CSV table of C-alpha atoms in Angstrom, one decimal:
chain,number,residue,atom,x,y,z
A,26,MET,CA,-22.2,4.0,66.4
A,27,PHE,CA,-19.4,1.6,65.5
A,28,GLU,CA,-17.5,2.9,62.5
A,29,GLY,CA,-14.2,2.2,60.8
A,30,LEU,CA,-11.9,-0.7,61.3
A,31,THR,CA,-13.2,-3.2,63.9
A,32,VAL,CA,-10.9,-6.0,64.8
A,33,ALA,CA,-11.8,-9.3,66.4
A,34,MET,CA,-9.0,-9.7,69.0
A,35,VAL,CA,-7.5,-13.1,69.8
A,36,THR,CA,-7.2,-14.0,73.4
A,37,PRO,CA,-3.6,-14.5,74.5
A,38,PHE,CA,-3.0,-17.5,76.8
A,39,LYS,CA,0.2,-18.7,78.5
A,40,GLY,CA,0.4,-21.9,80.5
A,41,GLY,CA,-3.3,-22.5,80.1
A,42,ALA,CA,-4.3,-19.2,81.6
A,43,LEU,CA,-5.1,-15.7,80.3
A,44,ASP,CA,-1.9,-13.8,79.5
A,45,LEU,CA,-2.8,-10.3,80.5
A,46,GLU,CA,0.7,-9.0,79.8
A,47,ALA,CA,0.4,-10.1,76.2
A,48,THR,CA,-3.2,-8.8,76.1
A,49,ALA,CA,-1.9,-5.4,77.1
A,50,ARG,CA,0.7,-5.4,74.3
A,51,LEU,CA,-1.9,-6.6,71.8
A,52,VAL,CA,-4.4,-3.9,72.7
A,53,GLU,CA,-1.7,-1.2,72.3
A,54,PHE,CA,-0.6,-2.8,69.0
A,55,LEU,CA,-4.2,-2.7,67.7
A,56,ILE,CA,-4.8,0.9,68.7
A,57,GLU,CA,-1.5,2.1,67.4
A,58,GLY,CA,-2.2,0.3,64.1
A,59,GLY,CA,-5.4,2.3,63.6
A,60,THR,CA,-8.0,-0.1,64.9
A,61,GLU,CA,-11.2,1.9,65.7
A,62,CYS,CA,-13.1,-0.7,67.7
A,63,ILE,CA,-12.2,-4.1,69.2
A,64,VAL,CA,-14.3,-7.2,69.6
A,65,ILE,CA,-13.3,-9.1,72.7
A,66,SER,CA,-14.2,-12.8,73.1
A,67,GLY,CA,-15.7,-13.3,69.7
A,68,SER,CA,-15.2,-16.6,68.0
A,69,THR,CA,-11.6,-15.5,67.0
A,70,GLY,CA,-11.1,-14.7,70.7
A,71,GLU,CA,-11.8,-18.3,71.9
A,72,ALA,CA,-15.1,-17.3,73.5
A,73,ALA,CA,-16.5,-20.8,73.3
A,74,THR,CA,-13.7,-22.2,75.4
A,75,CYS,CA,-13.3,-19.4,77.9
A,76,SER,CA,-15.1,-19.6,81.3
A,77,VAL,CA,-17.4,-16.8,82.5
A,78,GLU,CA,-14.7,-15.6,84.9
A,79,GLU,CA,-12.1,-15.6,82.2
A,80,ARG,CA,-14.3,-13.4,80.1
A,81,ARG,CA,-15.2,-11.1,82.9
A,82,THR,CA,-11.5,-10.7,83.8
A,83,LEU,CA,-10.5,-10.1,80.1
A,84,TRP,CA,-13.3,-7.6,79.5
A,85,ARG,CA,-12.5,-5.6,82.6
A,86,PHE,CA,-8.8,-5.7,81.9
A,87,VAL,CA,-9.2,-4.5,78.2
A,88,ARG,CA,-11.7,-1.8,79.2
A,89,GLU,CA,-9.3,-0.5,81.8
A,90,ARG,CA,-6.4,-0.7,79.3
A,91,VAL,CA,-8.3,1.0,76.5
A,92,ALA,CA,-9.5,3.7,78.9
A,93,GLY,CA,-12.1,5.0,76.5
A,94,ARG,CA,-9.8,5.5,73.5
A,95,ILE,CA,-11.9,3.3,71.2
A,96,PRO,CA,-15.2,1.4,71.6
A,97,LEU,CA,-15.2,-2.2,72.8
A,98,ILE,CA,-17.7,-4.9,71.8
A,99,ALA,CA,-18.0,-8.1,73.8
A,100,GLY,CA,-18.8,-11.4,72.1
A,101,THR,CA,-21.7,-12.4,74.4
A,102,GLY,CA,-23.6,-14.8,72.2
A,103,THR,CA,-24.0,-18.5,72.9
A,104,ASN,CA,-26.4,-21.3,71.8
A,105,SER,CA,-28.5,-20.5,74.9
A,106,THR,CA,-30.7,-17.4,75.1
A,107,ALA,CA,-30.4,-17.3,78.9
A,108,ASP,CA,-26.6,-17.6,78.8
A,109,SER,CA,-26.4,-14.9,76.1
A,110,ILE,CA,-28.5,-12.6,78.3
A,111,ALA,CA,-26.3,-13.3,81.3
A,112,MET,CA,-23.1,-12.6,79.3
A,113,THR,CA,-24.6,-9.5,77.8
A,114,ARG,CA,-25.5,-8.2,81.2
A,115,ILE,CA,-22.0,-8.8,82.5
A,116,ALA,CA,-20.6,-6.8,79.5
A,117,GLU,CA,-23.1,-4.0,80.3
A,118,GLU,CA,-22.1,-4.0,84.0
A,119,ILE,CA,-18.4,-3.8,83.1
A,120,GLY,CA,-19.1,-0.8,80.9
A,121,LEU,CA,-18.4,-2.1,77.5
A,122,ASP,CA,-19.8,-0.3,74.5
A,123,GLY,CA,-21.7,-3.1,72.7
A,124,ALA,CA,-22.2,-6.8,72.4
A,125,MET,CA,-22.0,-9.2,69.5
A,126,LEU,CA,-24.5,-12.1,69.3
A,127,VAL,CA,-23.7,-15.1,67.2
A,128,THR,CA,-26.6,-17.0,65.7
A,129,PRO,CA,-27.1,-19.9,68.2
A,130,TYR,CA,-24.7,-22.7,67.3
A,131,TYR,CA,-25.3,-26.4,67.4
A,132,ASN,CA,-29.1,-26.0,68.0
A,133,LYS,CA,-29.7,-24.9,64.4
A,134,PRO,CA,-32.8,-22.7,65.2
A,135,THR,CA,-35.4,-22.0,62.6
A,136,PRO,CA,-35.7,-18.4,61.3
A,137,LYS,CA,-38.5,-17.9,63.9
A,138,GLY,CA,-36.3,-19.2,66.6
A,139,GLN,CA,-33.4,-16.9,65.5
A,140,VAL,CA,-35.7,-13.9,65.7
A,141,GLU,CA,-37.0,-14.8,69.1
A,142,HIS,CA,-33.5,-15.4,70.4
A,143,PHE,CA,-32.1,-12.1,69.1
A,144,ARG,CA,-35.3,-10.2,70.2
A,145,THR,CA,-35.2,-11.6,73.7
A,146,VAL,CA,-31.5,-10.7,74.2
A,147,ALA,CA,-32.1,-7.3,72.7
A,148,ARG,CA,-34.9,-6.6,75.1
A,149,SER,CA,-32.7,-7.5,78.0
A,150,THR,CA,-30.1,-4.8,77.5
A,151,ALA,CA,-29.5,-1.2,76.6
A,152,LEU,CA,-26.3,-2.1,74.8
A,153,PRO,CA,-26.0,-1.7,71.1
A,154,LEU,CA,-25.9,-5.1,69.5
A,155,VAL,CA,-24.1,-6.5,66.5
A,156,LEU,CA,-25.7,-9.7,65.2
A,157,TYR,CA,-23.2,-12.3,63.8
A,158,ASN,CA,-24.1,-14.6,61.0
A,159,VAL,CA,-21.5,-17.3,60.5
A,160,PRO,CA,-23.2,-20.4,59.1
A,161,GLY,CA,-19.9,-22.3,58.8
A,162,ARG,CA,-19.7,-22.4,62.6
A,163,THR,CA,-23.3,-22.4,63.6
A,164,GLY,CA,-24.8,-24.9,61.1
A,165,THR,CA,-27.5,-22.4,60.1
A,166,ASN,CA,-27.8,-19.3,58.1
A,167,THR,CA,-29.5,-16.1,59.3
A,168,LEU,CA,-31.1,-14.8,56.1
A,169,PRO,CA,-31.8,-11.2,55.2
A,170,GLU,CA,-35.6,-11.8,55.6
A,171,THR,CA,-35.0,-13.1,59.1
A,172,LEU,CA,-32.9,-10.1,60.0
A,173,GLU,CA,-35.6,-7.8,58.5
A,174,GLN,CA,-38.0,-8.9,61.3
A,175,LEU,CA,-35.6,-7.4,63.8
A,176,GLN,CA,-35.7,-3.9,62.4
A,177,ASP,CA,-38.0,-2.7,65.2
A,178,GLN,CA,-35.2,-3.4,67.8
A,179,PRO,CA,-33.5,-0.1,68.2
A,180,ASN,CA,-30.4,-1.5,69.8
A,181,VAL,CA,-29.7,-3.9,66.9
A,182,VAL,CA,-27.3,-1.6,65.1
A,183,ALA,CA,-25.1,-3.8,62.9
A,184,ILE,CA,-24.6,-7.2,61.3
A,185,LYS,CA,-21.4,-9.1,61.0
A,186,GLU,CA,-21.9,-11.2,57.9
A,187,ALA,CA,-19.7,-14.2,57.4
A,188,ALA,CA,-21.8,-16.5,55.2
A,189,GLY,CA,-19.2,-16.3,52.4
A,190,SER,CA,-21.8,-15.3,49.8
A,191,LEU,CA,-21.9,-11.8,48.2
A,192,ASP,CA,-25.5,-12.5,47.2
């Protein structure tokens, strides 16, 4: 599915707006450097501060620029299940290859809440999903036993683990 070097791309801005010219250069730089998949609008890509329209514009622009050369994953996760579904549907409509869902931030859901959030989003889309555990940003850790409960979701294909613990 998603193999090799995946890079979380920053989102270039200039004068308070998306800088699509710099984005085009960055995309080419990443591909020429051997990147095999790009995550657009993850936490590195300022997703939490981009509007829905900025994300839509960025995703469409990068998809057109990449022109199928490598897979593209959109960071669609938020602290709201409904908003995560809406963002994931936009990514799917634009034709991206997958979506990355962060554990809901600020709300600090219980393990059961995490499972229900991820399961509900997974059932709303055909896109392959990468779940993203980053407790330093979300205030809660998605543990292996929680993730194990999602093994029946065929479109949950990977985990981005950023807990900082090799255990």
